mmCIF file of C-alpha atoms in Angstrom:
data_model
loop_
_atom_site.group_PDB
_atom_site.id
_atom_site.type_symbol
_atom_site.label_atom_id
_atom_site.label_comp_id
_atom_site.label_asym_id
_atom_site.label_seq_id
_atom_site.Cartn_x
_atom_site.Cartn_y
_atom_site.Cartn_z
ATOM 1 C CA MET A 153 2.151 12.707 -11.454
ATOM 2 C CA CYS A 154 5.000 12.751 -13.945
ATOM 3 C CA GLU A 155 2.576 12.652 -16.847
ATOM 4 C CA LEU A 156 0.947 15.902 -15.768
ATOM 5 C CA LYS A 157 3.653 18.104 -17.258
ATOM 6 C CA ASP A 158 2.244 17.241 -20.681
ATOM 7 C CA ALA A 159 -1.374 17.727 -19.486
ATOM 8 C CA HIS A 160 -2.044 14.053 -20.158
ATOM 9 C CA ALA A 161 -2.398 11.098 -17.836
ATOM 10 C CA THR A 162 -3.063 7.392 -18.151
ATOM 11 C CA ASN A 163 -6.614 6.266 -17.594
ATOM 12 C CA PHE A 164 -5.995 3.086 -15.630
ATOM 13 C CA ILE A 165 -9.362 1.596 -16.595
ATOM 14 C CA ASP A 166 -8.477 1.261 -20.273
ATOM 15 C CA ASP A 167 -4.734 2.090 -20.134
ATOM 16 C CA GLN A 168 -5.174 4.970 -22.593
ATOM 17 C CA LYS A 169 -3.588 8.426 -22.424
ATOM 18 C CA VAL A 170 -6.214 11.107 -21.926
ATOM 19 C CA ALA A 171 -6.047 14.887 -21.758
ATOM 20 C CA VAL A 172 -6.191 16.335 -18.261
ATOM 21 C CA PRO A 173 -8.497 19.357 -18.432
ATOM 22 C CA ARG A 174 -7.920 22.671 -16.729
ATOM 23 C CA ILE A 175 -9.283 22.515 -13.209
ATOM 24 C CA ASP A 176 -10.135 25.196 -10.676
ATOM 25 C CA ILE A 177 -8.550 23.611 -7.599
ATOM 26 C CA PHE A 178 -5.443 21.445 -7.897
ATOM 27 C CA ILE A 179 -4.750 19.313 -4.813
ATOM 28 C CA CYS A 180 -1.811 16.947 -4.693
ATOM 29 C CA GLY A 181 1.062 15.628 -2.689
ATOM 30 C CA PHE A 182 4.388 15.193 -4.398
ATOM 31 C CA VAL A 183 7.048 12.656 -3.449
ATOM 32 C CA CYS A 184 8.524 13.368 -0.019
ATOM 33 C CA LYS A 185 10.961 10.477 0.416
ATOM 34 C CA ASP A 186 14.022 12.593 -0.435
ATOM 35 C CA LYS A 187 13.207 15.074 2.346
ATOM 36 C CA SER A 188 11.617 12.834 4.983
ATOM 37 C CA LYS A 189 13.359 12.531 8.354
ATOM 38 C CA LEU A 190 12.842 8.769 7.970
ATOM 39 C CA ASN A 191 15.278 8.775 5.019
ATOM 40 C CA SER A 192 18.852 8.601 6.339
ATOM 41 C CA ALA A 193 20.201 9.750 2.940
ATOM 42 C CA ARG A 194 18.081 12.934 2.848
ATOM 43 C CA SER A 195 21.113 15.245 3.183
ATOM 44 C CA LYS A 196 22.144 14.201 -0.327
ATOM 45 C CA PHE A 197 19.096 16.018 -1.696
ATOM 46 C CA SER A 198 19.665 19.431 -0.135
ATOM 47 C CA LYS A 199 18.969 21.451 -3.299
ATOM 48 C CA CYS A 200 16.716 19.121 -5.207
ATOM 49 C CA VAL A 201 14.021 21.658 -6.129
ATOM 50 C CA GLN A 202 16.530 24.392 -6.966
ATOM 51 C CA ASN A 203 18.337 22.031 -9.294
ATOM 52 C CA ALA A 204 15.017 20.709 -10.670
ATOM 53 C CA SER A 205 17.090 18.413 -12.814
ATOM 54 C CA GLY A 206 16.297 15.308 -10.851
ATOM 55 C CA THR A 207 19.701 15.325 -9.170
ATOM 56 C CA PRO A 208 20.801 16.663 -5.796
ATOM 57 C CA SER A 209 23.592 19.148 -5.084
ATOM 58 C CA LYS A 210 27.094 18.832 -6.555
ATOM 59 C CA SER A 211 29.769 16.433 -5.370
ATOM 60 C CA LYS A 212 32.973 17.708 -3.701
ATOM 61 C CA GLN A 213 34.843 17.160 -6.976
ATOM 62 C CA GLU A 214 32.302 19.460 -8.658
ATOM 63 C CA GLY A 215 32.699 22.134 -5.991
ATOM 64 C CA GLY A 216 29.689 21.108 -3.892
ATOM 65 C CA LEU A 217 29.201 19.712 -0.410
ATOM 66 C CA GLY A 218 29.898 16.092 -1.246
ATOM 67 C CA SER A 219 26.468 14.912 -2.269
ATOM 68 C CA GLU A 220 26.435 12.085 -4.717
ATOM 69 C CA SER A 221 24.482 12.310 -7.931
ATOM 70 C CA LEU A 222 21.322 10.457 -6.993
ATOM 71 C CA PRO A 223 18.002 10.925 -8.755
ATOM 72 C CA SER A 224 15.586 13.052 -6.752
ATOM 73 C CA LYS A 225 11.951 11.997 -6.970
ATOM 74 C CA THR A 226 10.938 15.026 -4.892
ATOM 75 C CA ALA A 227 12.448 17.386 -7.468
ATOM 76 C CA GLU A 228 11.136 15.375 -10.395
ATOM 77 C CA THR A 229 7.538 15.231 -9.193
ATOM 78 C CA PHE A 230 7.538 18.871 -8.020
ATOM 79 C CA GLU A 231 8.811 19.959 -11.433
ATOM 80 C CA HIS A 232 5.969 18.072 -13.129
ATOM 81 C CA VAL A 233 3.470 19.720 -10.782
ATOM 82 C CA ARG A 234 4.994 23.135 -11.572
ATOM 83 C CA ALA A 235 4.860 22.464 -15.320
ATOM 84 C CA TYR A 236 1.196 21.415 -15.165
ATOM 85 C CA VAL A 237 0.317 24.462 -13.065
ATOM 86 C CA ALA A 238 2.212 26.821 -15.404
ATOM 87 C CA GLN A 239 0.410 25.423 -18.437
ATOM 88 C CA ASN A 240 -3.110 24.969 -17.034
ATOM 89 C CA ARG A 241 -3.217 27.716 -14.382
ATOM 90 C CA PRO A 242 -5.721 26.373 -11.856
ATOM 91 C CA THR A 243 -7.229 29.101 -9.683
ATOM 92 C CA MET A 244 -6.067 27.457 -6.461
ATOM 93 C CA LEU A 245 -3.312 25.012 -5.486
ATOM 94 C CA ILE A 246 -3.066 22.911 -2.359
ATOM 95 C CA LEU A 247 0.180 20.942 -2.221
ATOM 96 C CA GLU A 248 1.289 18.616 0.574
ATOM 97 C CA ASN A 249 4.699 17.355 1.695
ATOM 98 C CA VAL A 250 6.797 16.711 4.810
ATOM 99 C CA PRO A 251 7.713 19.630 7.108
ATOM 100 C CA GLU A 252 11.415 18.933 6.386
ATOM 101 C CA PHE A 253 10.798 20.346 2.896
ATOM 102 C CA ALA A 254 11.034 23.757 4.612
ATOM 103 C CA ASN A 255 14.410 23.080 6.300
ATOM 104 C CA ARG A 256 17.118 25.585 5.438
ATOM 105 C CA LYS A 257 20.234 24.323 3.722
ATOM 106 C CA LYS A 258 23.260 24.027 5.985
ATOM 107 C CA GLU A 259 25.746 25.759 3.675
ATOM 108 C CA LYS A 260 26.262 29.491 3.995
ATOM 109 C CA ASN A 261 25.624 31.878 1.147
ATOM 110 C CA GLU A 262 27.895 34.766 0.163
ATOM 111 C CA LYS A 263 26.390 36.981 2.893
ATOM 112 C CA GLY A 264 27.099 34.362 5.564
ATOM 113 C CA SER A 265 23.478 33.434 6.226
ATOM 114 C CA GLU A 266 21.917 30.033 5.706
ATOM 115 C CA GLY A 267 20.890 29.055 2.226
ATOM 116 C CA LYS A 268 17.330 28.721 1.000
ATOM 117 C CA SER A 269 15.109 25.732 1.654
ATOM 118 C CA ASP A 270 13.523 23.626 -1.057
ATOM 119 C CA LEU A 271 10.268 25.254 0.041
ATOM 120 C CA ASP A 272 11.763 28.698 -0.728
ATOM 121 C CA ASP A 273 12.741 27.440 -4.193
ATOM 122 C CA ALA A 274 9.275 25.933 -4.752
ATOM 123 C CA ILE A 275 7.561 29.162 -3.708
ATOM 124 C CA GLU A 276 9.774 31.171 -6.091
ATOM 125 C CA LYS A 277 8.901 28.822 -8.954
ATOM 126 C CA LEU A 278 5.162 29.045 -8.223
ATOM 127 C CA GLU A 279 5.296 32.830 -7.842
ATOM 128 C CA ALA A 280 7.138 33.027 -11.184
ATOM 129 C CA VAL A 281 4.127 31.450 -12.915
ATOM 130 C CA GLY A 282 1.674 33.862 -11.309
ATOM 131 C CA TYR A 283 0.687 32.535 -7.873
ATOM 132 C CA ALA A 284 0.507 34.150 -4.466
ATOM 133 C CA VAL A 285 1.834 31.415 -2.181
ATOM 134 C CA SER A 286 1.915 30.691 1.536
ATOM 135 C CA TYR A 287 2.365 27.616 3.695
ATOM 136 C CA ASN A 288 1.823 26.164 7.132
ATOM 137 C CA VAL A 289 2.241 22.871 8.973
ATOM 138 C CA TYR A 290 -0.882 21.036 10.163
ATOM 139 C CA ASN A 291 -1.377 17.671 11.761
ATOM 140 C CA ALA A 292 -2.666 15.333 9.058
ATOM 141 C CA GLU A 293 -5.108 13.800 11.509
ATOM 142 C CA GLN A 294 -7.042 17.053 11.905
ATOM 143 C CA LEU A 295 -7.649 17.048 8.142
ATOM 144 C CA GLY A 296 -9.090 13.520 8.161
ATOM 145 C CA SER A 297 -6.015 11.328 7.696
ATOM 146 C CA LEU A 298 -5.462 8.201 9.745
ATOM 147 C CA ALA A 299 -1.837 9.316 10.138
ATOM 148 C CA LYS A 300 -1.016 11.364 13.226
ATOM 149 C CA ARG A 301 1.895 13.377 11.887
ATOM 150 C CA PRO A 302 2.669 16.922 10.854
ATOM 151 C CA ARG A 303 2.462 17.748 7.150
ATOM 152 C CA LEU A 304 3.454 20.863 5.235
ATOM 153 C CA TRP A 305 0.613 22.417 3.231
ATOM 154 C CA ILE A 306 1.427 24.916 0.479
ATOM 155 C CA VAL A 307 -1.499 27.001 -0.780
ATOM 156 C CA GLY A 308 -1.390 29.070 -3.951
ATOM 157 C CA ILE A 309 -3.915 31.491 -5.448
ATOM 158 C CA LEU A 310 -3.660 32.578 -9.089
ATOM 159 C CA ARG A 311 -3.088 36.338 -8.964
ATOM 160 C CA ALA A 312 -4.575 36.864 -12.441
ATOM 161 C CA GLU A 313 -7.949 35.713 -11.120
ATOM 162 C CA ALA A 314 -7.810 36.915 -7.502
ATOM 163 C CA GLY A 315 -6.080 40.246 -8.099
ATOM 164 C CA ASP A 316 -5.354 42.236 -4.949
ATOM 165 C CA LYS A 317 -7.456 39.796 -2.876
ATOM 166 C CA ALA A 318 -4.988 36.902 -3.313
ATOM 167 C CA ASP A 319 -3.082 37.498 -0.067
ATOM 168 C CA ALA A 320 -6.286 37.843 1.969
ATOM 169 C CA MET A 321 -7.606 34.648 0.380
ATOM 170 C CA LEU A 322 -4.420 32.845 1.441
ATOM 171 C CA ARG A 323 -4.855 34.024 5.036
ATOM 172 C CA HIS A 324 -8.464 32.812 5.049
ATOM 173 C CA CYS A 325 -7.480 29.414 3.615
ATOM 174 C CA HIS A 326 -4.912 28.846 6.329
ATOM 175 C CA ALA A 327 -7.278 30.066 9.039
ATOM 176 C CA LEU A 328 -9.857 27.536 7.873
ATOM 177 C CA MET A 329 -7.308 24.729 7.598
ATOM 178 C CA GLY A 330 -6.103 25.467 11.137
ATOM 179 C CA GLU A 331 -9.641 25.218 12.492
ATOM 180 C CA VAL A 332 -10.749 22.126 10.595
ATOM 181 C CA ARG A 333 -11.283 19.015 12.676
ATOM 182 C CA ILE A 334 -12.520 16.225 10.447
ATOM 183 C CA PRO A 335 -13.725 13.255 12.499
ATOM 184 C CA GLN A 336 -12.016 9.962 11.861
ATOM 185 C CA LEU A 337 -14.049 7.540 9.824
ATOM 186 C CA ASP A 338 -14.391 3.919 10.807
ATOM 187 C CA TYR A 339 -12.595 2.105 7.976
ATOM 188 C CA GLN A 340 -13.255 -1.358 9.383
ATOM 189 C CA ALA A 341 -15.778 -3.491 7.547
#
């Protein structure tokens, strides 16, 4: 994932760097550990996408909420996804993460309302490079996964190619995803 920002990736068959071509549909999940409810240290990564520097929010000594400076894999991998998308401009994006990625930050902004979520920051960054973006939470099982857990799905359509139909296309994508029921495959030999 981290190699994508340079539009190159390692071919694991021969261990050589190869160019990653432009693609029409980009589907990926980026690291969710920093945001997962299973991670007891997740509060230390409250602004990881906004910071996009690989570090969470500021410590108390720096005027923040007391988060320590820990590397954020969620921010790092999202930033590489964003860089690849900005450079290669696939027509459609489908990104996956944990629903907690959409949680609002606990601190109050200057108007007294809750701060933005990492999802809000991610959407802003994708919109800034030309995408119409929407999201929804679906059970992974209905989309064919063996896992029975909710997952956040972010869908983006390149406005330069879809024009004024981008928002309608997003609605149709989510309608289809909500109706999909992929049967479980028998993975036993």
